Amino acid sequence: MSARPSVLFVCVHNAGRSQMAAGWLRHLAGDTVEVRSAGSAPADTVNPAAVQAMREVGIDITDQTPRRLEYATAESSDVIVTMGCGDTCPVFPGKRYDDWQLEDPAGKGVDAVRPIRDEIRARVEKLLAELSQTT
């Protein structure tokens, strides 16, 4: 793993879970980690409830756009965190994979998204601690 590891968060729509995770990692790691996110079937926009939930903790993800998962992006990432994308996520030998089982915030209001946001923060904090031990 490089001195500045790259982490790719992947979920189906790249509109909720992966965007919140990327927002948390950018916020907590600053420029020490390259943060990427993508989806196997990206939505048109980021989930408004996810945007609102993140805004409540001082993180603005309104400038993010759901992106399609590209083979090259996954291949060049050090860590790939999947969140419900199933078999559509490519597998590369030698990569670190984490599969986070998280409730999908799609179609839910902000009250239901807050606990998902908080669970993602805890997982991102753990991931960041592990990355700092290996770089």
PDB file of C-alpha atoms in Angstrom:
ATOM      1  CA  MET A   1       0.000   0.000   0.000  1.00  0.00           C
ATOM      2  CA  SER A   2       1.297   3.442  -0.905  1.00  0.00           C
ATOM      3  CA  ALA A   3       2.044   6.276   1.507  1.00  0.00           C
ATOM      4  CA  ARG A   4      -1.246   7.835   0.386  1.00  0.00           C
ATOM      5  CA  PRO A   5      -3.627   4.901   0.056  1.00  0.00           C
ATOM      6  CA  SER A   6      -6.690   5.051  -2.163  1.00  0.00           C
ATOM      7  CA  VAL A   7     -10.048   3.850  -0.882  1.00  0.00           C
ATOM      8  CA  LEU A   8     -12.979   3.114  -3.170  1.00  0.00           C
ATOM      9  CA  PHE A   9     -16.481   2.957  -1.686  1.00  0.00           C
ATOM     10  CA  VAL A  10     -18.961   1.082  -3.873  1.00  0.00           C
ATOM     11  CA  CYS A  11     -22.719   0.690  -3.571  1.00  0.00           C
ATOM     12  CA  VAL A  12     -25.439   0.150  -6.135  1.00  0.00           C
ATOM     13  CA  HIS A  13     -26.593   3.718  -6.786  1.00  0.00           C
ATOM     14  CA  ASN A  14     -23.590   5.659  -5.462  1.00  0.00           C
ATOM     15  CA  ALA A  15     -26.135   8.036  -4.001  1.00  0.00           C
ATOM     16  CA  GLY A  16     -26.297   7.242  -0.275  1.00  0.00           C
ATOM     17  CA  ARG A  17     -24.018   4.861   1.621  1.00  0.00           C
ATOM     18  CA  SER A  18     -20.924   5.245  -0.548  1.00  0.00           C
ATOM     19  CA  GLN A  19     -21.326   9.019  -0.758  1.00  0.00           C
ATOM     20  CA  MET A  20     -21.674   9.329   3.017  1.00  0.00           C
ATOM     21  CA  ALA A  21     -18.644   7.077   3.552  1.00  0.00           C
ATOM     22  CA  ALA A  22     -16.571   9.104   1.100  1.00  0.00           C
ATOM     23  CA  GLY A  23     -17.692  12.308   2.808  1.00  0.00           C
ATOM     24  CA  TRP A  24     -16.673  10.977   6.217  1.00  0.00           C
ATOM     25  CA  LEU A  25     -13.287   9.769   4.991  1.00  0.00           C
ATOM     26  CA  ARG A  26     -12.515  13.076   3.263  1.00  0.00           C
ATOM     27  CA  HIS A  27     -13.518  14.920   6.427  1.00  0.00           C
ATOM     28  CA  LEU A  28     -11.552  12.721   8.835  1.00  0.00           C
ATOM     29  CA  ALA A  29      -8.464  11.951   6.730  1.00  0.00           C
ATOM     30  CA  GLY A  30      -7.978  15.211   4.866  1.00  0.00           C
ATOM     31  CA  ASP A  31      -5.514  14.704   2.036  1.00  0.00           C
ATOM     32  CA  THR A  32      -3.788  11.678   3.610  1.00  0.00           C
ATOM     33  CA  VAL A  33      -6.100   9.277   1.741  1.00  0.00           C
ATOM     34  CA  GLU A  34      -7.341   9.383  -1.846  1.00  0.00           C
ATOM     35  CA  VAL A  35     -11.108   8.952  -1.615  1.00  0.00           C
ATOM     36  CA  ARG A  36     -13.189   7.481  -4.442  1.00  0.00           C
ATOM     37  CA  SER A  37     -16.778   6.318  -4.743  1.00  0.00           C
ATOM     38  CA  ALA A  38     -18.802   4.644  -7.458  1.00  0.00           C
ATOM     39  CA  GLY A  39     -21.882   2.560  -8.130  1.00  0.00           C
ATOM     40  CA  SER A  40     -22.810  -0.457 -10.202  1.00  0.00           C
ATOM     41  CA  ALA A  41     -26.007   1.312 -11.356  1.00  0.00           C
ATOM     42  CA  PRO A  42     -25.534   4.977 -10.429  1.00  0.00           C
ATOM     43  CA  ALA A  43     -28.481   7.226  -9.710  1.00  0.00           C
ATOM     44  CA  ASP A  44     -28.910  10.657 -11.266  1.00  0.00           C
ATOM     45  CA  THR A  45     -28.296  12.553  -8.021  1.00  0.00           C
ATOM     46  CA  VAL A  46     -27.135  12.017  -4.454  1.00  0.00           C
ATOM     47  CA  ASN A  47     -29.935  11.028  -2.055  1.00  0.00           C
ATOM     48  CA  PRO A  48     -31.349  14.266  -0.521  1.00  0.00           C
ATOM     49  CA  ALA A  49     -31.786  12.598   2.891  1.00  0.00           C
ATOM     50  CA  ALA A  50     -28.096  11.582   2.848  1.00  0.00           C
ATOM     51  CA  VAL A  51     -27.128  15.152   1.936  1.00  0.00           C
ATOM     52  CA  GLN A  52     -29.236  16.518   4.801  1.00  0.00           C
ATOM     53  CA  ALA A  53     -27.930  13.974   7.329  1.00  0.00           C
ATOM     54  CA  MET A  54     -24.333  14.784   6.430  1.00  0.00           C
ATOM     55  CA  ARG A  55     -25.010  18.530   6.501  1.00  0.00           C
ATOM     56  CA  GLU A  56     -26.230  18.104  10.091  1.00  0.00           C
ATOM     57  CA  VAL A  57     -22.719  16.988  11.096  1.00  0.00           C
ATOM     58  CA  GLY A  58     -20.991  19.723   9.107  1.00  0.00           C
ATOM     59  CA  ILE A  59     -20.093  17.744   5.977  1.00  0.00           C
ATOM     60  CA  ASP A  60     -21.260  19.025   2.597  1.00  0.00           C
ATOM     61  CA  ILE A  61     -21.663  16.359  -0.092  1.00  0.00           C
ATOM     62  CA  THR A  62     -23.833  18.464  -2.417  1.00  0.00           C
ATOM     63  CA  ASP A  63     -20.983  18.768  -4.931  1.00  0.00           C
ATOM     64  CA  GLN A  64     -20.772  14.991  -5.401  1.00  0.00           C
ATOM     65  CA  THR A  65     -22.224  13.185  -8.410  1.00  0.00           C
ATOM     66  CA  PRO A  66     -23.005   9.463  -8.627  1.00  0.00           C
ATOM     67  CA  ARG A  67     -20.453   7.741 -10.865  1.00  0.00           C
ATOM     68  CA  ARG A  68     -20.395   4.388 -12.625  1.00  0.00           C
ATOM     69  CA  LEU A  69     -17.929   1.855 -11.269  1.00  0.00           C
ATOM     70  CA  GLU A  70     -15.051   1.648 -13.738  1.00  0.00           C
ATOM     71  CA  TYR A  71     -12.708  -1.312 -13.941  1.00  0.00           C
ATOM     72  CA  ALA A  72      -9.608   0.925 -13.917  1.00  0.00           C
ATOM     73  CA  THR A  73     -10.755   2.783 -10.803  1.00  0.00           C
ATOM     74  CA  ALA A  74     -11.225  -0.451  -8.886  1.00  0.00           C
ATOM     75  CA  GLU A  75      -7.983  -1.909 -10.187  1.00  0.00           C
ATOM     76  CA  SER A  76      -5.958   1.117  -9.057  1.00  0.00           C
ATOM     77  CA  SER A  77      -7.531   1.333  -5.572  1.00  0.00           C
ATOM     78  CA  ASP A  78      -5.747  -0.062  -2.519  1.00  0.00           C
ATOM     79  CA  VAL A  79      -8.912  -0.748  -0.520  1.00  0.00           C
ATOM     80  CA  ILE A  80     -12.351  -1.484  -1.930  1.00  0.00           C
ATOM     81  CA  VAL A  81     -15.306  -1.202   0.430  1.00  0.00           C
ATOM     82  CA  THR A  82     -18.505  -2.691  -0.964  1.00  0.00           C
ATOM     83  CA  MET A  83     -21.954  -1.904   0.368  1.00  0.00           C
ATOM     84  CA  GLY A  84     -24.497  -4.151  -1.267  1.00  0.00           C
ATOM     85  CA  CYS A  85     -23.287  -4.165  -4.880  1.00  0.00           C
ATOM     86  CA  GLY A  86     -23.045  -7.957  -4.909  1.00  0.00           C
ATOM     87  CA  ASP A  87     -21.447  -9.729  -7.838  1.00  0.00           C
ATOM     88  CA  THR A  88     -21.160  -6.591  -9.965  1.00  0.00           C
ATOM     89  CA  CYS A  89     -18.057  -5.467  -8.072  1.00  0.00           C
ATOM     90  CA  PRO A  90     -14.846  -6.629  -9.757  1.00  0.00           C
ATOM     91  CA  VAL A  91     -12.385  -8.668  -7.714  1.00  0.00           C
ATOM     92  CA  PHE A  92      -8.643  -8.146  -8.043  1.00  0.00           C
ATOM     93  CA  PRO A  93      -6.136 -10.432  -6.319  1.00  0.00           C
ATOM     94  CA  GLY A  94      -4.068  -8.691  -3.681  1.00  0.00           C
ATOM     95  CA  LYS A  95      -6.589  -5.939  -2.955  1.00  0.00           C
ATOM     96  CA  ARG A  96      -8.077  -5.426   0.449  1.00  0.00           C
ATOM     97  CA  TYR A  97     -11.851  -5.874   0.353  1.00  0.00           C
ATOM     98  CA  ASP A  98     -14.300  -4.972   3.090  1.00  0.00           C
ATOM     99  CA  ASP A  99     -18.003  -5.660   2.708  1.00  0.00           C
ATOM    100  CA  TRP A 100     -20.052  -3.401   4.939  1.00  0.00           C
ATOM    101  CA  GLN A 101     -23.568  -4.704   5.514  1.00  0.00           C
ATOM    102  CA  LEU A 102     -25.518  -1.473   5.896  1.00  0.00           C
ATOM    103  CA  GLU A 103     -29.163  -0.624   5.449  1.00  0.00           C
ATOM    104  CA  ASP A 104     -29.854   1.099   2.135  1.00  0.00           C
ATOM    105  CA  PRO A 105     -31.036   4.690   2.718  1.00  0.00           C
ATOM    106  CA  ALA A 106     -32.854   4.833  -0.642  1.00  0.00           C
ATOM    107  CA  GLY A 107     -36.403   6.063  -0.208  1.00  0.00           C
ATOM    108  CA  LYS A 108     -35.968   6.788   3.505  1.00  0.00           C
ATOM    109  CA  GLY A 109     -36.320  10.088   5.309  1.00  0.00           C
ATOM    110  CA  VAL A 110     -33.546  11.799   7.222  1.00  0.00           C
ATOM    111  CA  ASP A 111     -34.678  10.290  10.555  1.00  0.00           C
ATOM    112  CA  ALA A 112     -33.994   6.812   9.171  1.00  0.00           C
ATOM    113  CA  VAL A 113     -30.735   7.887   7.497  1.00  0.00           C
ATOM    114  CA  ARG A 114     -29.101   9.336  10.637  1.00  0.00           C
ATOM    115  CA  PRO A 115     -28.357   5.927  12.227  1.00  0.00           C
ATOM    116  CA  ILE A 116     -26.900   4.706   8.911  1.00  0.00           C
ATOM    117  CA  ARG A 117     -24.726   7.847   8.762  1.00  0.00           C
ATOM    118  CA  ASP A 118     -23.503   7.244  12.304  1.00  0.00           C
ATOM    119  CA  GLU A 119     -22.720   3.573  11.624  1.00  0.00           C
ATOM    120  CA  ILE A 120     -20.771   4.592   8.534  1.00  0.00           C
ATOM    121  CA  ARG A 121     -18.769   7.102  10.584  1.00  0.00           C
ATOM    122  CA  ALA A 122     -17.776   4.410  13.084  1.00  0.00           C
ATOM    123  CA  ARG A 123     -16.672   2.085  10.275  1.00  0.00           C
ATOM    124  CA  VAL A 124     -14.740   4.846   8.503  1.00  0.00           C
ATOM    125  CA  GLU A 125     -12.959   5.743  11.751  1.00  0.00           C
ATOM    126  CA  LYS A 126     -11.947   2.097  12.189  1.00  0.00           C
ATOM    127  CA  LEU A 127     -10.774   1.859   8.580  1.00  0.00           C
ATOM    128  CA  LEU A 128      -8.744   5.060   8.921  1.00  0.00           C
ATOM    129  CA  ALA A 129      -7.067   3.756  12.097  1.00  0.00           C
ATOM    130  CA  GLU A 130      -6.151   0.539  10.271  1.00  0.00           C
ATOM    131  CA  LEU A 131      -4.802   2.454   7.282  1.00  0.00           C
ATOM    132  CA  SER A 132      -2.635   4.653   9.486  1.00  0.00           C
ATOM    133  CA  GLN A 133      -1.047   1.519  10.988  1.00  0.00           C
ATOM    134  CA  THR A 134      -0.133   0.086   7.566  1.00  0.00           C
ATOM    135  CA  THR A 135       1.224   3.220   5.861  1.00  0.00           C
TER     136      THR A 135
END
